[in-house]
């Protein structure tokens, strides 16, 4: 009995000695656990915050990829976040909403910048087109007096011809065959060149007329009414120039025909007889109406009237 009492006293004494130690160990363990949780929560917050910070400054091209990355990080880290779970979810949602607004603003700014750039490009194209149109109209305007003078100089020798082409065919003309043919050729070349230029100019004014009337008043100080008057005047001048060229070409043609008839009148009798036999198809010694027509066309490139 005394031994039992002694053991009980010994156990009580040990319990009294170990109580504070157990409490200290338990408190230390609790502190270490809390510290571990805090460190883990810090790592979770750091991982989530890094993605959130990148998401807040995301471009439209990177937004979807970063939102997906944030979702993956949350899925992996939230189970370890403890009390921070709700806070991190709220921060993530706010970050996504803010990123969406930022992306939309960036898109809107880019859209306005693209529109502004396109307007500037259109303005530049309009200005370039206006310069090209102005240069073309200037060239057409200068074409009229220059080509008119060219025609006048080319046609001067024609003024030496007698008023009646019948006199050109005779010996009354002071021009020999080579001179007359050269004059006709020079006039024809000049008339053809001017005719092509006039046709090209009139076609340009006709085809590009609407564009000319849109571009020039929009990019210069020219009024549409004044522009219409100028274009109409230019068109009339070109038509007058073309009429002059046609008239001179006709005169050159008549000179060529007179030259052919003059050459024909100089042929020897045997040549005349040969020509007669050539067109006297029925060999009756007389040219019929049909044979005379063939003769005129074959020898003089001329079709007589009925």
PDB file of C-alpha atoms in Angstrom, residues 80-292:
ATOM      1  CA  UNK A  80      -4.289  25.543 -51.200  1.00  0.00           C
ATOM      2  CA  UNK A  81      -5.353  29.139 -50.582  1.00  0.00           C
ATOM      3  CA  UNK A  82      -7.416  28.570 -47.412  1.00  0.00           C
ATOM      4  CA  UNK A  83      -9.103  31.757 -46.249  1.00  0.00           C
ATOM      5  CA  UNK A  84      -7.756  33.651 -49.265  1.00  0.00           C
ATOM      6  CA  UNK A  85      -9.926  31.697 -51.695  1.00  0.00           C
ATOM      7  CA  UNK A  86     -12.827  34.165 -51.772  1.00  0.00           C
ATOM      8  CA  UNK A  87     -10.526  37.185 -51.897  1.00  0.00           C
ATOM      9  CA  UNK A  88      -8.494  35.770 -54.772  1.00  0.00           C
ATOM     10  CA  UNK A  89     -11.651  34.882 -56.709  1.00  0.00           C
ATOM     11  CA  UNK A  90     -12.957  38.421 -56.348  1.00  0.00           C
ATOM     12  CA  UNK A  91      -9.621  39.925 -57.404  1.00  0.00           C
ATOM     13  CA  UNK A  92      -9.520  37.628 -60.445  1.00  0.00           C
ATOM     14  CA  UNK A  93     -13.036  38.541 -61.525  1.00  0.00           C
ATOM     15  CA  UNK A  94     -12.277  42.259 -61.145  1.00  0.00           C
ATOM     16  CA  UNK A  95      -9.059  41.811 -63.112  1.00  0.00           C
ATOM     17  CA  UNK A  96     -10.889  40.024 -65.939  1.00  0.00           C
ATOM     18  CA  UNK A  97     -13.566  42.740 -66.112  1.00  0.00           C
ATOM     19  CA  UNK A  98     -10.924  45.478 -66.100  1.00  0.00           C
ATOM     20  CA  UNK A  99      -8.938  43.667 -68.789  1.00  0.00           C
ATOM     21  CA  UNK A 100     -12.062  43.364 -70.945  1.00  0.00           C
ATOM     22  CA  UNK A 101     -12.687  47.100 -70.688  1.00  0.00           C
ATOM     23  CA  UNK A 102      -9.055  47.816 -71.466  1.00  0.00           C
ATOM     24  CA  UNK A 103      -9.092  45.495 -74.486  1.00  0.00           C
ATOM     25  CA  UNK A 104     -12.283  47.122 -75.804  1.00  0.00           C
ATOM     26  CA  UNK A 105     -10.732  50.571 -75.376  1.00  0.00           C
ATOM     27  CA  UNK A 106      -7.618  49.446 -77.220  1.00  0.00           C
ATOM     28  CA  UNK A 107      -9.754  48.052 -80.041  1.00  0.00           C
ATOM     29  CA  UNK A 108     -11.719  51.288 -80.255  1.00  0.00           C
ATOM     30  CA  UNK A 109      -8.535  53.360 -80.341  1.00  0.00           C
ATOM     31  CA  UNK A 110      -7.081  51.113 -83.038  1.00  0.00           C
ATOM     32  CA  UNK A 111     -10.289  51.383 -85.035  1.00  0.00           C
ATOM     33  CA  UNK A 112     -10.220  55.178 -84.874  1.00  0.00           C
ATOM     34  CA  UNK A 113      -6.535  55.205 -85.769  1.00  0.00           C
ATOM     35  CA  UNK A 114      -7.185  52.912 -88.741  1.00  0.00           C
ATOM     36  CA  UNK A 115     -10.051  55.121 -89.882  1.00  0.00           C
ATOM     37  CA  UNK A 116      -7.903  58.217 -89.521  1.00  0.00           C
ATOM     38  CA  UNK A 117      -5.065  56.560 -91.412  1.00  0.00           C
ATOM     39  CA  UNK A 118      -7.437  55.488 -94.189  1.00  0.00           C
ATOM     40  CA  UNK A 119      -8.835  59.015 -94.408  1.00  0.00           C
ATOM     41  CA  UNK A 120      -5.320  60.402 -94.685  1.00  0.00           C
ATOM     42  CA  UNK A 121      -4.502  57.855 -97.379  1.00  0.00           C
ATOM     43  CA  UNK A 122      -7.683  58.731 -99.263  1.00  0.00           C
ATOM     44  CA  UNK A 123      -6.855  62.413 -98.965  1.00  0.00           C
ATOM     45  CA  UNK A 124      -3.355  61.769-100.269  1.00  0.00           C
ATOM     46  CA  UNK A 125      -4.715  59.706-103.163  1.00  0.00           C
ATOM     47  CA  UNK A 126      -7.210  62.469-103.950  1.00  0.00           C
ATOM     48  CA  UNK A 127      -4.435  65.057-103.934  1.00  0.00           C
ATOM     49  CA  UNK A 128      -2.250  62.915-106.172  1.00  0.00           C
ATOM     50  CA  UNK A 129      -5.186  62.341-108.499  1.00  0.00           C
ATOM     51  CA  UNK A 130      -5.947  66.056-108.524  1.00  0.00           C
ATOM     52  CA  UNK A 131      -2.351  66.810-109.513  1.00  0.00           C
ATOM     53  CA  UNK A 132      -2.522  64.238-112.315  1.00  0.00           C
ATOM     54  CA  UNK A 133      -5.861  65.626-113.562  1.00  0.00           C
ATOM     55  CA  UNK A 134      -4.599  69.194-113.442  1.00  0.00           C
ATOM     56  CA  UNK A 135      -1.471  68.220-115.380  1.00  0.00           C
ATOM     57  CA  UNK A 136      -3.538  66.397-118.012  1.00  0.00           C
ATOM     58  CA  UNK A 137      -5.942  69.306-118.459  1.00  0.00           C
ATOM     59  CA  UNK A 138      -3.002  71.711-118.616  1.00  0.00           C
ATOM     60  CA  UNK A 139      -1.434  69.563-121.328  1.00  0.00           C
ATOM     61  CA  UNK A 140      -4.688  69.418-123.300  1.00  0.00           C
ATOM     62  CA  UNK A 141      -5.109  73.179-122.998  1.00  0.00           C
ATOM     63  CA  UNK A 142      -1.565  73.735-124.261  1.00  0.00           C
ATOM     64  CA  UNK A 143      -2.110  71.196-127.047  1.00  0.00           C
ATOM     65  CA  UNK A 144      -4.617  73.385-128.913  1.00  0.00           C
ATOM     66  CA  UNK A 145      -2.445  76.442-129.759  1.00  0.00           C
ATOM     67  CA  UNK A 146       0.689  74.335-130.261  1.00  0.00           C
ATOM     68  CA  UNK A 147      -0.954  71.896-132.670  1.00  0.00           C
ATOM     69  CA  UNK A 148      -2.889  74.665-134.390  1.00  0.00           C
ATOM     70  CA  UNK A 149       0.409  76.426-135.116  1.00  0.00           C
ATOM     71  CA  UNK A 150       1.898  73.135-136.286  1.00  0.00           C
ATOM     72  CA  UNK A 151      -1.002  72.702-138.694  1.00  0.00           C
ATOM     73  CA  UNK A 152      -0.634  76.261-139.943  1.00  0.00           C
ATOM     74  CA  UNK A 153       3.049  75.780-140.718  1.00  0.00           C
ATOM     75  CA  UNK A 154       2.468  72.393-142.356  1.00  0.00           C
ATOM     76  CA  UNK A 155      -0.335  73.808-144.507  1.00  0.00           C
ATOM     77  CA  UNK A 156       1.516  76.933-145.648  1.00  0.00           C
ATOM     78  CA  UNK A 157       2.777  75.285-148.861  1.00  0.00           C
ATOM     79  CA  UNK A 158      -0.783  74.287-149.680  1.00  0.00           C
ATOM     80  CA  UNK A 159      -1.636  77.968-149.827  1.00  0.00           C
ATOM     81  CA  UNK A 160       0.569  78.208-152.902  1.00  0.00           C
ATOM     82  CA  UNK A 161      -1.700  75.842-154.783  1.00  0.00           C
ATOM     83  CA  UNK A 162      -4.195  77.340-157.223  1.00  0.00           C
ATOM     84  CA  UNK A 163      -7.732  77.723-155.969  1.00  0.00           C
ATOM     85  CA  UNK A 164      -8.975  75.199-158.548  1.00  0.00           C
ATOM     86  CA  UNK A 165      -7.366  71.800-158.531  1.00  0.00           C
ATOM     87  CA  UNK A 166      -7.774  71.647-162.292  1.00  0.00           C
ATOM     88  CA  UNK A 167      -4.959  74.161-162.520  1.00  0.00           C
ATOM     89  CA  UNK A 168      -2.785  71.906-160.345  1.00  0.00           C
ATOM     90  CA  UNK A 169      -3.223  69.195-162.925  1.00  0.00           C
ATOM     91  CA  UNK A 170      -1.966  71.498-165.662  1.00  0.00           C
ATOM     92  CA  UNK A 171       1.382  73.145-166.122  1.00  0.00           C
ATOM     93  CA  UNK A 172       0.076  76.338-164.476  1.00  0.00           C
ATOM     94  CA  UNK A 173       1.192  75.106-161.046  1.00  0.00           C
ATOM     95  CA  UNK A 174       4.776  76.007-160.114  1.00  0.00           C
ATOM     96  CA  UNK A 175       5.190  72.860-157.977  1.00  0.00           C
ATOM     97  CA  UNK A 176       6.738  69.739-159.371  1.00  0.00           C
ATOM     98  CA  UNK A 177       5.399  66.292-158.523  1.00  0.00           C
ATOM     99  CA  UNK A 178       7.892  65.578-155.731  1.00  0.00           C
ATOM    100  CA  UNK A 179       7.194  68.874-153.989  1.00  0.00           C
ATOM    101  CA  UNK A 180       3.447  68.420-154.193  1.00  0.00           C
ATOM    102  CA  UNK A 181       3.639  64.859-152.889  1.00  0.00           C
ATOM    103  CA  UNK A 182       5.928  65.865-150.021  1.00  0.00           C
ATOM    104  CA  UNK A 183       3.589  68.696-149.013  1.00  0.00           C
ATOM    105  CA  UNK A 184       0.607  66.368-149.018  1.00  0.00           C
ATOM    106  CA  UNK A 185       2.510  63.804-146.946  1.00  0.00           C
ATOM    107  CA  UNK A 186       3.598  66.381-144.332  1.00  0.00           C
ATOM    108  CA  UNK A 187       0.056  67.683-143.982  1.00  0.00           C
ATOM    109  CA  UNK A 188      -1.405  64.185-143.721  1.00  0.00           C
ATOM    110  CA  UNK A 189       1.077  63.150-141.018  1.00  0.00           C
ATOM    111  CA  UNK A 190       0.386  66.309-139.030  1.00  0.00           C
ATOM    112  CA  UNK A 191      -3.379  65.901-139.375  1.00  0.00           C
ATOM    113  CA  UNK A 192      -3.252  62.249-138.320  1.00  0.00           C
ATOM    114  CA  UNK A 193      -1.123  63.038-135.291  1.00  0.00           C
ATOM    115  CA  UNK A 194      -3.397  65.875-134.240  1.00  0.00           C
ATOM    116  CA  UNK A 195      -6.473  63.764-134.873  1.00  0.00           C
ATOM    117  CA  UNK A 196      -5.213  61.047-132.545  1.00  0.00           C
ATOM    118  CA  UNK A 197      -4.343  63.594-129.857  1.00  0.00           C
ATOM    119  CA  UNK A 198      -7.754  65.240-130.129  1.00  0.00           C
ATOM    120  CA  UNK A 199      -9.623  61.944-129.981  1.00  0.00           C
ATOM    121  CA  UNK A 200      -7.585  60.904-126.956  1.00  0.00           C
ATOM    122  CA  UNK A 201      -8.241  64.242-125.238  1.00  0.00           C
ATOM    123  CA  UNK A 202     -11.982  64.202-125.913  1.00  0.00           C
ATOM    124  CA  UNK A 203     -12.194  60.596-124.709  1.00  0.00           C
ATOM    125  CA  UNK A 204     -10.399  61.538-121.490  1.00  0.00           C
ATOM    126  CA  UNK A 205     -12.759  64.465-120.827  1.00  0.00           C
ATOM    127  CA  UNK A 206     -15.767  62.268-121.532  1.00  0.00           C
ATOM    128  CA  UNK A 207     -14.731  59.165-119.563  1.00  0.00           C
ATOM    129  CA  UNK A 208     -13.124  60.980-116.630  1.00  0.00           C
ATOM    130  CA  UNK A 209     -15.551  63.898-116.593  1.00  0.00           C
ATOM    131  CA  UNK A 210     -17.379  62.834-113.433  1.00  0.00           C
ATOM    132  CA  UNK A 211     -14.154  62.166-111.550  1.00  0.00           C
ATOM    133  CA  UNK A 212     -12.679  65.496-112.685  1.00  0.00           C
ATOM    134  CA  UNK A 213     -15.758  67.338-111.418  1.00  0.00           C
ATOM    135  CA  UNK A 214     -15.540  65.511-108.078  1.00  0.00           C
ATOM    136  CA  UNK A 215     -11.804  65.667-107.384  1.00  0.00           C
ATOM    137  CA  UNK A 216     -10.779  69.186-108.387  1.00  0.00           C
ATOM    138  CA  UNK A 217     -13.454  71.127-106.438  1.00  0.00           C
ATOM    139  CA  UNK A 218     -12.810  68.884-103.405  1.00  0.00           C
ATOM    140  CA  UNK A 219      -9.042  69.397-103.354  1.00  0.00           C
ATOM    141  CA  UNK A 220      -8.578  72.867-104.829  1.00  0.00           C
ATOM    142  CA  UNK A 221     -10.229  76.277-104.718  1.00  0.00           C
ATOM    143  CA  UNK A 222     -11.832  75.760-108.138  1.00  0.00           C
ATOM    144  CA  UNK A 223     -15.611  76.114-108.115  1.00  0.00           C
ATOM    145  CA  UNK A 224     -17.653  73.503-109.933  1.00  0.00           C
ATOM    146  CA  UNK A 225     -19.426  76.097-112.089  1.00  0.00           C
ATOM    147  CA  UNK A 226     -16.131  77.604-113.230  1.00  0.00           C
ATOM    148  CA  UNK A 227     -14.714  74.146-113.858  1.00  0.00           C
ATOM    149  CA  UNK A 228     -17.685  73.209-116.048  1.00  0.00           C
ATOM    150  CA  UNK A 229     -17.178  76.341-118.148  1.00  0.00           C
ATOM    151  CA  UNK A 230     -13.452  75.617-118.522  1.00  0.00           C
ATOM    152  CA  UNK A 231     -14.043  71.997-119.536  1.00  0.00           C
ATOM    153  CA  UNK A 232     -16.720  72.958-122.050  1.00  0.00           C
ATOM    154  CA  UNK A 233     -14.401  75.586-123.567  1.00  0.00           C
ATOM    155  CA  UNK A 234     -11.522  73.116-123.764  1.00  0.00           C
ATOM    156  CA  UNK A 235     -13.747  70.523-125.420  1.00  0.00           C
ATOM    157  CA  UNK A 236     -14.901  73.064-128.000  1.00  0.00           C
ATOM    158  CA  UNK A 237     -11.326  74.105-128.759  1.00  0.00           C
ATOM    159  CA  UNK A 238     -10.352  70.473-129.297  1.00  0.00           C
ATOM    160  CA  UNK A 239     -13.295  69.951-131.642  1.00  0.00           C
ATOM    161  CA  UNK A 240     -12.366  73.088-133.590  1.00  0.00           C
ATOM    162  CA  UNK A 241      -8.792  71.871-133.879  1.00  0.00           C
ATOM    163  CA  UNK A 242     -10.020  68.522-135.148  1.00  0.00           C
ATOM    164  CA  UNK A 243     -12.257  70.248-137.715  1.00  0.00           C
ATOM    165  CA  UNK A 244      -9.270  72.276-138.944  1.00  0.00           C
ATOM    166  CA  UNK A 245      -7.178  69.127-139.242  1.00  0.00           C
ATOM    167  CA  UNK A 246      -9.929  67.363-141.199  1.00  0.00           C
ATOM    168  CA  UNK A 247     -10.279  70.311-143.599  1.00  0.00           C
ATOM    169  CA  UNK A 248      -6.532  70.414-144.260  1.00  0.00           C
ATOM    170  CA  UNK A 249      -6.374  66.673-144.721  1.00  0.00           C
ATOM    171  CA  UNK A 250      -9.118  66.911-147.314  1.00  0.00           C
ATOM    172  CA  UNK A 251      -7.156  69.563-149.136  1.00  0.00           C
ATOM    173  CA  UNK A 252      -4.076  67.327-149.057  1.00  0.00           C
ATOM    174  CA  UNK A 253      -6.159  64.479-150.458  1.00  0.00           C
ATOM    175  CA  UNK A 254      -7.446  66.670-153.285  1.00  0.00           C
ATOM    176  CA  UNK A 255      -3.871  67.692-154.033  1.00  0.00           C
ATOM    177  CA  UNK A 256      -2.845  64.023-154.255  1.00  0.00           C
ATOM    178  CA  UNK A 257      -5.728  63.278-156.597  1.00  0.00           C
ATOM    179  CA  UNK A 258      -4.778  66.241-158.798  1.00  0.00           C
ATOM    180  CA  UNK A 259      -1.204  64.968-158.783  1.00  0.00           C
ATOM    181  CA  UNK A 260      -2.336  61.533-159.951  1.00  0.00           C
ATOM    182  CA  UNK A 261      -4.393  63.048-162.734  1.00  0.00           C
ATOM    183  CA  UNK A 262      -1.466  65.264-163.764  1.00  0.00           C
ATOM    184  CA  UNK A 263       0.809  62.231-163.926  1.00  0.00           C
ATOM    185  CA  UNK A 264      -1.774  60.361-165.914  1.00  0.00           C
ATOM    186  CA  UNK A 265      -2.046  63.198-168.417  1.00  0.00           C
ATOM    187  CA  UNK A 266       1.682  62.927-169.140  1.00  0.00           C
ATOM    188  CA  UNK A 267       1.636  59.295-170.150  1.00  0.00           C
ATOM    189  CA  UNK A 268       2.710  58.398-173.712  1.00  0.00           C
ATOM    190  CA  UNK A 269       0.086  57.459-176.256  1.00  0.00           C
ATOM    191  CA  UNK A 270       1.143  53.830-176.113  1.00  0.00           C
ATOM    192  CA  UNK A 271       0.686  53.885-172.329  1.00  0.00           C
ATOM    193  CA  UNK A 272      -2.742  55.421-172.774  1.00  0.00           C
ATOM    194  CA  UNK A 273      -3.641  52.739-175.307  1.00  0.00           C
ATOM    195  CA  UNK A 274      -2.445  50.052-172.919  1.00  0.00           C
ATOM    196  CA  UNK A 275      -4.545  51.500-170.100  1.00  0.00           C
ATOM    197  CA  UNK A 276      -7.540  51.690-172.445  1.00  0.00           C
ATOM    198  CA  UNK A 277      -7.130  48.036-173.379  1.00  0.00           C
ATOM    199  CA  UNK A 278      -6.770  47.181-169.692  1.00  0.00           C
ATOM    200  CA  UNK A 279     -10.212  48.506-168.864  1.00  0.00           C
ATOM    201  CA  UNK A 280     -11.940  47.725-172.199  1.00  0.00           C
ATOM    202  CA  UNK A 281     -12.880  44.296-170.955  1.00  0.00           C
ATOM    203  CA  UNK A 282     -15.175  43.430-173.902  1.00  0.00           C
ATOM    204  CA  UNK A 283     -12.641  44.837-176.443  1.00  0.00           C
ATOM    205  CA  UNK A 284     -15.340  46.714-178.289  1.00  0.00           C
ATOM    206  CA  UNK A 285     -13.256  49.873-178.547  1.00  0.00           C
ATOM    207  CA  UNK A 286     -15.575  51.787-176.261  1.00  0.00           C
ATOM    208  CA  UNK A 287     -15.576  52.043-172.448  1.00  0.00           C
ATOM    209  CA  UNK A 288     -18.949  51.236-170.957  1.00  0.00           C
ATOM    210  CA  UNK A 289     -20.274  52.918-167.855  1.00  0.00           C
ATOM    211  CA  UNK A 290     -19.031  50.032-165.714  1.00  0.00           C
ATOM    212  CA  UNK A 291     -15.615  50.127-167.389  1.00  0.00           C
ATOM    213  CA  UNK A 292     -15.319  53.901-166.843  1.00  0.00           C
TER     214      UNK A 292
END
